[in-house]
Amino acid sequence: LASKALDCDCQKFLLKPCEGAAPIPIAFTQYRMAVAIKSFAGQKVAGARAARRATLRPRSSVRVAAEAVRPTWFPGNPPPAHLDGSLAGDYGFDPLNLGAEPETLKWMVQAELQNARWAMLGVAGILFTSIGAQAGLGYPQWYEAGKVAQETAPISFGTQLAVLFLLFNWVELKRLADLKNPGSQADGSFFGVTDDFKGVENGYPGGKLFDPFGLSRGTPAQYKKYKQHEIINGRLAMVAFAGFAAQYSATGKGPIENLSDHLASPYTTTFATNGVSVPFIPVA
């Protein structure tokens, strides 16, 4: 009877026999009802899942995109309100809220920038002289350079100090004035020089004297990239100099000497075996 009933096309969709067809058994009718209910329920569940995925996907994309645009030092935690990502090298690091005051933040940005530049110069000089000393070229180690300079310079240390004090005082006062009133130092007060003292912004000099290669006169995107690279490398240099000082305190040697010793015996010459960095480990 079931095979005869299925011969009628309409019986594929209706749960009652077509006209002139053999009656469908009750068991087969119940089976067709169960299949129809299961199919209907499956479509509803699949539709609900698709709708849920469509709702969640944009939120996830927005969150991932935001994290990619603004990396922070502590992922998952919002940065302080005063660090909005507009500063070069801003990763939202200010756990003590030292820069919450706008004027204080402005001062600290310039202080970090200047110290970063001095650190890059200092670290480059330390590595250069250390390599020369290690190669036997007669260069002093960085911790002896000041003493050697005093002993061999034709000008006394007191005279050098006085000249440096006067020159640095003049430069730093002009920088402070420019910090308080941006652009005010391009007024021609120094032998009529104007544009060559005019900076792009606080802390970033321009003109032919302080930017001879025109790095600050490129596209805004390139200029922003240069600022980011400078402060990142400057922070690395500050950490490196602190490491050089710690190395000398622990071993009495320079960074290249320490590196050579470590490469000669990498398993027995480390920070843990100098007797100072990890004091509770006995030195053999």
Short mmCIF file of C-alpha atoms in Angstrom, two decimals:
data_model
loop_
_atom_site.label_atom_id
_atom_site.label_comp_id
_atom_site.label_asym_id
_atom_site.label_seq_id
_atom_site.Cartn_x
_atom_site.Cartn_y
_atom_site.Cartn_z
CA LEU A 1 0.00 0.00 0.00
CA ALA A 2 2.83 2.40 0.83
CA SER A 3 4.48 1.93 -2.57
CA LYS A 4 1.18 2.56 -4.33
CA ALA A 5 0.56 5.65 -2.27
CA LEU A 6 3.98 7.09 -3.18
CA ASP A 7 3.15 6.76 -6.87
CA CYS A 8 0.95 9.80 -6.53
CA ASP A 9 3.05 13.01 -6.61
CA CYS A 10 0.82 14.86 -4.22
CA GLN A 11 1.34 12.19 -1.56
CA LYS A 12 5.01 13.21 -1.34
CA PHE A 13 3.89 16.39 0.44
CA LEU A 14 0.42 15.61 1.86
CA LEU A 15 -0.31 13.30 4.70
CA LYS A 16 -3.57 12.12 3.13
CA PRO A 17 -4.05 9.94 0.02
CA CYS A 18 -4.72 11.50 -3.35
CA GLU A 19 -7.98 10.93 -5.10
CA GLY A 20 -8.14 7.40 -6.42
CA ALA A 21 -5.02 6.31 -4.57
CA ALA A 22 -4.80 3.58 -2.01
CA PRO A 23 -5.10 4.74 1.61
CA ILE A 24 -1.82 5.38 3.51
CA PRO A 25 -1.27 3.25 6.61
CA ILE A 26 -1.30 5.05 9.97
CA ALA A 27 2.33 4.03 10.73
CA PHE A 28 3.54 5.58 7.46
CA THR A 29 1.56 8.75 8.15
CA GLN A 30 3.19 9.07 11.58
CA TYR A 31 6.62 8.53 10.00
CA ARG A 32 6.03 11.31 7.47
CA MET A 33 4.86 13.66 10.22
CA ALA A 34 7.99 12.97 12.28
CA VAL A 35 10.26 13.65 9.28
CA ALA A 36 8.45 16.91 8.52
CA ILE A 37 8.66 18.11 12.14
CA LYS A 38 12.36 17.21 12.35
CA SER A 39 13.11 19.02 9.11
CA PHE A 40 11.21 22.12 10.25
CA ALA A 41 12.98 22.15 13.64
CA GLY A 42 16.38 21.71 11.96
CA GLN A 43 15.75 24.68 9.68
CA LYS A 44 14.80 26.84 12.66
CA VAL A 45 17.94 25.87 14.60
CA ALA A 46 20.19 26.46 11.59
CA GLY A 47 18.55 29.84 11.00
CA ALA A 48 19.04 30.84 14.64
CA ARG A 49 22.71 29.84 14.54
CA ALA A 50 23.30 31.78 11.32
CA ALA A 51 21.62 34.86 12.80
CA ARG A 52 23.71 34.59 15.96
CA ARG A 53 26.94 34.29 13.95
CA ALA A 54 25.98 37.31 11.86
CA THR A 55 25.35 39.29 15.05
CA LEU A 56 28.59 38.32 16.79
CA ARG A 57 30.98 38.53 13.84
CA PRO A 58 30.93 42.33 13.41
CA ARG A 59 31.59 42.89 17.13
CA SER A 60 34.58 40.56 17.03
CA SER A 61 35.90 42.26 13.90
CA VAL A 62 35.55 45.70 15.45
CA ARG A 63 37.36 44.58 18.60
CA VAL A 64 40.21 42.97 16.67
CA ALA A 65 40.52 45.99 14.38
CA ALA A 66 40.65 48.36 17.35
CA GLU A 67 43.39 46.32 19.01
CA ALA A 68 45.37 46.28 15.77
CA VAL A 69 45.13 50.05 15.40
CA ARG A 70 46.02 50.88 19.01
CA PRO A 71 48.48 48.44 20.61
CA THR A 72 48.91 48.94 24.35
CA TRP A 73 51.48 47.78 26.86
CA PHE A 74 48.77 45.89 28.80
CA PRO A 75 46.36 44.32 26.26
CA GLY A 76 42.78 44.10 27.41
CA ASN A 77 42.97 47.15 29.66
CA PRO A 78 41.95 50.60 28.46
CA PRO A 79 44.76 53.20 28.42
CA PRO A 80 44.46 56.37 30.54
CA ALA A 81 42.27 59.10 29.11
CA HIS A 82 45.20 61.50 28.69
CA LEU A 83 47.06 59.01 26.48
CA ASP A 84 44.81 58.98 23.44
CA GLY A 85 47.34 57.60 20.95
CA SER A 86 48.27 60.96 19.41
CA LEU A 87 51.80 60.99 20.89
CA ALA A 88 54.71 59.19 19.26
CA GLY A 89 55.36 55.89 21.00
CA ASP A 90 52.11 56.07 22.97
CA TYR A 91 51.26 52.58 24.24
CA GLY A 92 49.12 53.78 27.11
CA PHE A 93 51.83 53.30 29.73
CA ASP A 94 51.29 55.57 32.71
CA PRO A 95 50.25 53.34 35.62
CA LEU A 96 50.86 56.16 38.14
CA ASN A 97 49.01 58.81 36.09
CA LEU A 98 52.06 61.06 36.15
CA GLY A 99 50.95 62.80 32.96
CA ALA A 100 47.32 63.36 33.85
CA GLU A 101 47.93 67.13 34.02
CA PRO A 102 48.30 68.50 30.43
CA GLU A 103 51.22 70.82 31.25
CA THR A 104 53.04 68.05 33.11
CA LEU A 105 52.49 65.65 30.22
CA LYS A 106 53.87 68.21 27.77
CA TRP A 107 57.01 68.62 29.91
CA MET A 108 57.52 64.87 30.36
CA VAL A 109 57.20 64.22 26.63
CA GLN A 110 60.04 66.66 25.95
CA ALA A 111 62.14 65.31 28.83
CA GLU A 112 61.83 61.75 27.54
CA LEU A 113 62.65 62.85 23.99
CA GLN A 114 65.81 64.70 25.03
CA ASN A 115 67.05 61.90 27.28
CA ALA A 116 66.34 59.38 24.53
CA ARG A 117 68.48 61.34 22.07
CA TRP A 118 71.36 61.65 24.54
CA ALA A 119 71.11 57.94 25.30
CA MET A 120 71.31 57.01 21.61
CA LEU A 121 74.43 59.15 21.20
CA GLY A 122 75.97 57.76 24.38
CA VAL A 123 75.26 54.10 23.57
CA ALA A 124 76.62 54.51 20.05
CA GLY A 125 79.80 56.08 21.45
CA ILE A 126 80.20 53.38 24.09
CA LEU A 127 79.85 50.57 21.56
CA PHE A 128 82.20 52.28 19.07
CA THR A 129 85.00 52.81 21.59
CA SER A 130 84.47 49.38 23.14
CA ILE A 131 84.85 47.70 19.76
CA GLY A 132 88.00 49.75 19.12
CA ALA A 133 89.44 48.82 22.51
CA GLN A 134 88.63 45.14 21.96
CA ALA A 135 90.32 45.29 18.55
CA GLY A 136 93.46 46.77 20.08
CA LEU A 137 93.16 50.20 18.44
CA GLY A 138 94.04 52.10 21.59
CA TYR A 139 90.57 53.44 22.40
CA PRO A 140 89.72 53.70 26.10
CA GLN A 141 86.77 51.88 27.57
CA TRP A 142 83.79 54.10 28.15
CA TYR A 143 84.25 54.16 31.93
CA GLU A 144 87.83 55.41 31.47
CA ALA A 145 87.20 57.87 28.63
CA GLY A 146 86.64 60.88 30.90
CA LYS A 147 89.88 60.34 32.76
CA VAL A 148 91.86 59.86 29.54
CA ALA A 149 90.33 63.02 28.06
CA GLN A 150 91.32 65.08 31.09
CA GLU A 151 94.89 63.79 30.98
CA THR A 152 95.42 64.32 27.24
CA ALA A 153 93.24 67.34 26.32
CA PRO A 154 95.06 70.65 25.67
CA ILE A 155 92.26 72.51 27.46
CA SER A 156 91.78 72.08 31.19
CA PHE A 157 88.70 70.34 32.50
CA GLY A 158 87.56 73.48 34.34
CA THR A 159 87.65 75.54 31.15
CA GLN A 160 85.73 72.89 29.22
CA LEU A 161 83.13 72.71 31.97
CA ALA A 162 82.64 76.49 32.02
CA VAL A 163 82.23 76.70 28.24
CA LEU A 164 79.81 73.79 28.20
CA PHE A 165 77.78 75.32 31.01
CA LEU A 166 77.41 78.64 29.18
CA LEU A 167 76.50 77.06 25.83
CA PHE A 168 74.11 74.53 27.30
CA ASN A 169 72.48 77.20 29.43
CA TRP A 170 71.80 79.34 26.35
CA VAL A 171 70.42 76.41 24.32
CA GLU A 172 68.25 75.06 27.13
CA LEU A 173 66.78 78.49 27.92
CA LYS A 174 65.80 78.91 24.28
CA ARG A 175 64.28 75.43 24.27
CA LEU A 176 62.33 76.24 27.42
CA ALA A 177 61.07 79.47 25.86
CA ASP A 178 59.98 77.58 22.76
CA LEU A 179 58.19 75.04 24.95
CA LYS A 180 56.19 77.80 26.60
CA ASN A 181 55.59 79.72 23.36
CA PRO A 182 56.04 77.44 20.32
CA GLY A 183 57.76 79.12 17.39
CA SER A 184 58.94 82.12 19.38
CA GLN A 185 62.65 81.40 18.88
CA ALA A 186 62.58 82.04 15.14
CA ASP A 187 62.48 85.80 15.79
CA GLY A 188 65.93 86.62 14.43
CA SER A 189 67.42 87.42 17.84
CA PHE A 190 70.40 85.15 17.13
CA PHE A 191 72.40 86.99 14.42
CA GLY A 192 69.24 87.45 12.38
CA VAL A 193 68.60 83.72 11.94
CA THR A 194 64.87 83.01 11.62
CA ASP A 195 63.62 80.12 9.49
CA ASP A 196 66.62 77.90 10.31
CA PHE A 197 65.58 78.00 13.97
CA LYS A 198 61.91 77.40 13.27
CA GLY A 199 60.93 73.91 14.36
CA VAL A 200 58.15 71.75 13.00
CA GLU A 201 56.81 71.38 16.54
CA ASN A 202 58.15 71.30 20.10
CA GLY A 203 61.19 69.06 20.28
CA TYR A 204 61.44 68.54 16.52
CA PRO A 205 63.69 71.18 14.92
CA GLY A 206 63.47 72.03 11.24
CA GLY A 207 65.33 74.27 8.86
CA LYS A 208 68.69 73.76 7.16
CA LEU A 209 70.73 73.85 10.35
CA PHE A 210 68.88 71.20 12.36
CA ASP A 211 67.30 69.16 9.58
CA PRO A 212 69.77 69.24 6.67
CA PHE A 213 68.31 66.09 5.09
CA GLY A 214 64.74 67.37 5.21
CA LEU A 215 63.39 64.41 7.16
CA SER A 216 60.69 66.57 8.75
CA ARG A 217 59.58 68.01 5.42
CA GLY A 218 58.26 64.81 3.88
CA THR A 219 54.71 63.50 3.94
CA PRO A 220 52.82 63.61 7.25
CA ALA A 221 52.71 59.81 7.35
CA GLN A 222 56.48 59.53 6.88
CA TYR A 223 57.13 62.23 9.47
CA LYS A 224 54.94 60.39 11.97
CA LYS A 225 56.82 57.15 11.23
CA TYR A 226 60.19 58.85 11.88
CA LYS A 227 58.94 60.18 15.23
CA GLN A 228 57.73 56.72 16.24
CA HIS A 229 61.03 55.06 15.32
CA GLU A 230 63.07 57.70 17.10
CA ILE A 231 61.34 57.42 20.46
CA ILE A 232 61.27 53.60 20.36
CA ASN A 233 65.00 53.41 19.64
CA GLY A 234 65.63 56.10 22.25
CA ARG A 235 63.85 54.08 24.92
CA LEU A 236 65.87 51.03 23.96
CA ALA A 237 69.06 53.09 24.24
CA MET A 238 68.14 54.30 27.73
CA VAL A 239 67.61 50.71 28.87
CA ALA A 240 70.87 49.69 27.16
CA PHE A 241 72.88 52.37 28.96
CA ALA A 242 71.42 51.26 32.29
CA GLY A 243 72.56 47.75 31.36
CA PHE A 244 76.06 48.94 30.49
CA ALA A 245 76.36 50.66 33.86
CA ALA A 246 75.10 47.53 35.64
CA GLN A 247 77.56 45.36 33.68
CA TYR A 248 80.50 47.52 34.70
CA SER A 249 79.37 47.53 38.33
CA ALA A 250 79.14 43.74 38.34
CA THR A 251 82.15 42.76 36.22
CA GLY A 252 84.34 45.85 35.84
CA LYS A 253 84.22 45.43 32.06
CA GLY A 254 82.55 47.02 29.05
CA PRO A 255 79.69 45.56 26.99
CA ILE A 256 81.88 44.15 24.20
CA GLU A 257 84.23 42.54 26.74
CA ASN A 258 81.25 40.96 28.50
CA LEU A 259 79.87 39.74 25.17
CA SER A 260 83.21 38.18 24.21
CA ASP A 261 83.47 36.41 27.56
CA HIS A 262 79.96 35.06 27.23
CA LEU A 263 80.50 33.80 23.68
CA ALA A 264 83.73 32.08 24.77
CA SER A 265 81.89 30.20 27.55
CA PRO A 266 78.13 30.65 27.15
CA TYR A 267 77.10 28.19 29.86
CA THR A 268 79.45 29.34 32.60
CA THR A 269 79.66 33.09 31.94
CA THR A 270 76.24 34.68 32.37
CA PHE A 271 74.58 37.32 34.52
CA ALA A 272 73.90 34.61 37.09
CA THR A 273 77.58 33.73 37.53
CA ASN A 274 79.14 37.17 38.07
CA GLY A 275 78.48 37.07 41.81
CA VAL A 276 76.55 40.35 41.87
CA SER A 277 73.43 40.14 39.70
CA VAL A 278 72.14 37.03 41.54
CA PRO A 279 73.89 37.29 44.94
CA PHE A 280 72.52 34.07 46.46
CA ILE A 281 74.18 31.91 43.77
CA PRO A 282 77.77 31.11 44.78
CA VAL A 283 80.51 31.77 42.25
CA ALA A 284 82.75 28.78 41.51
#
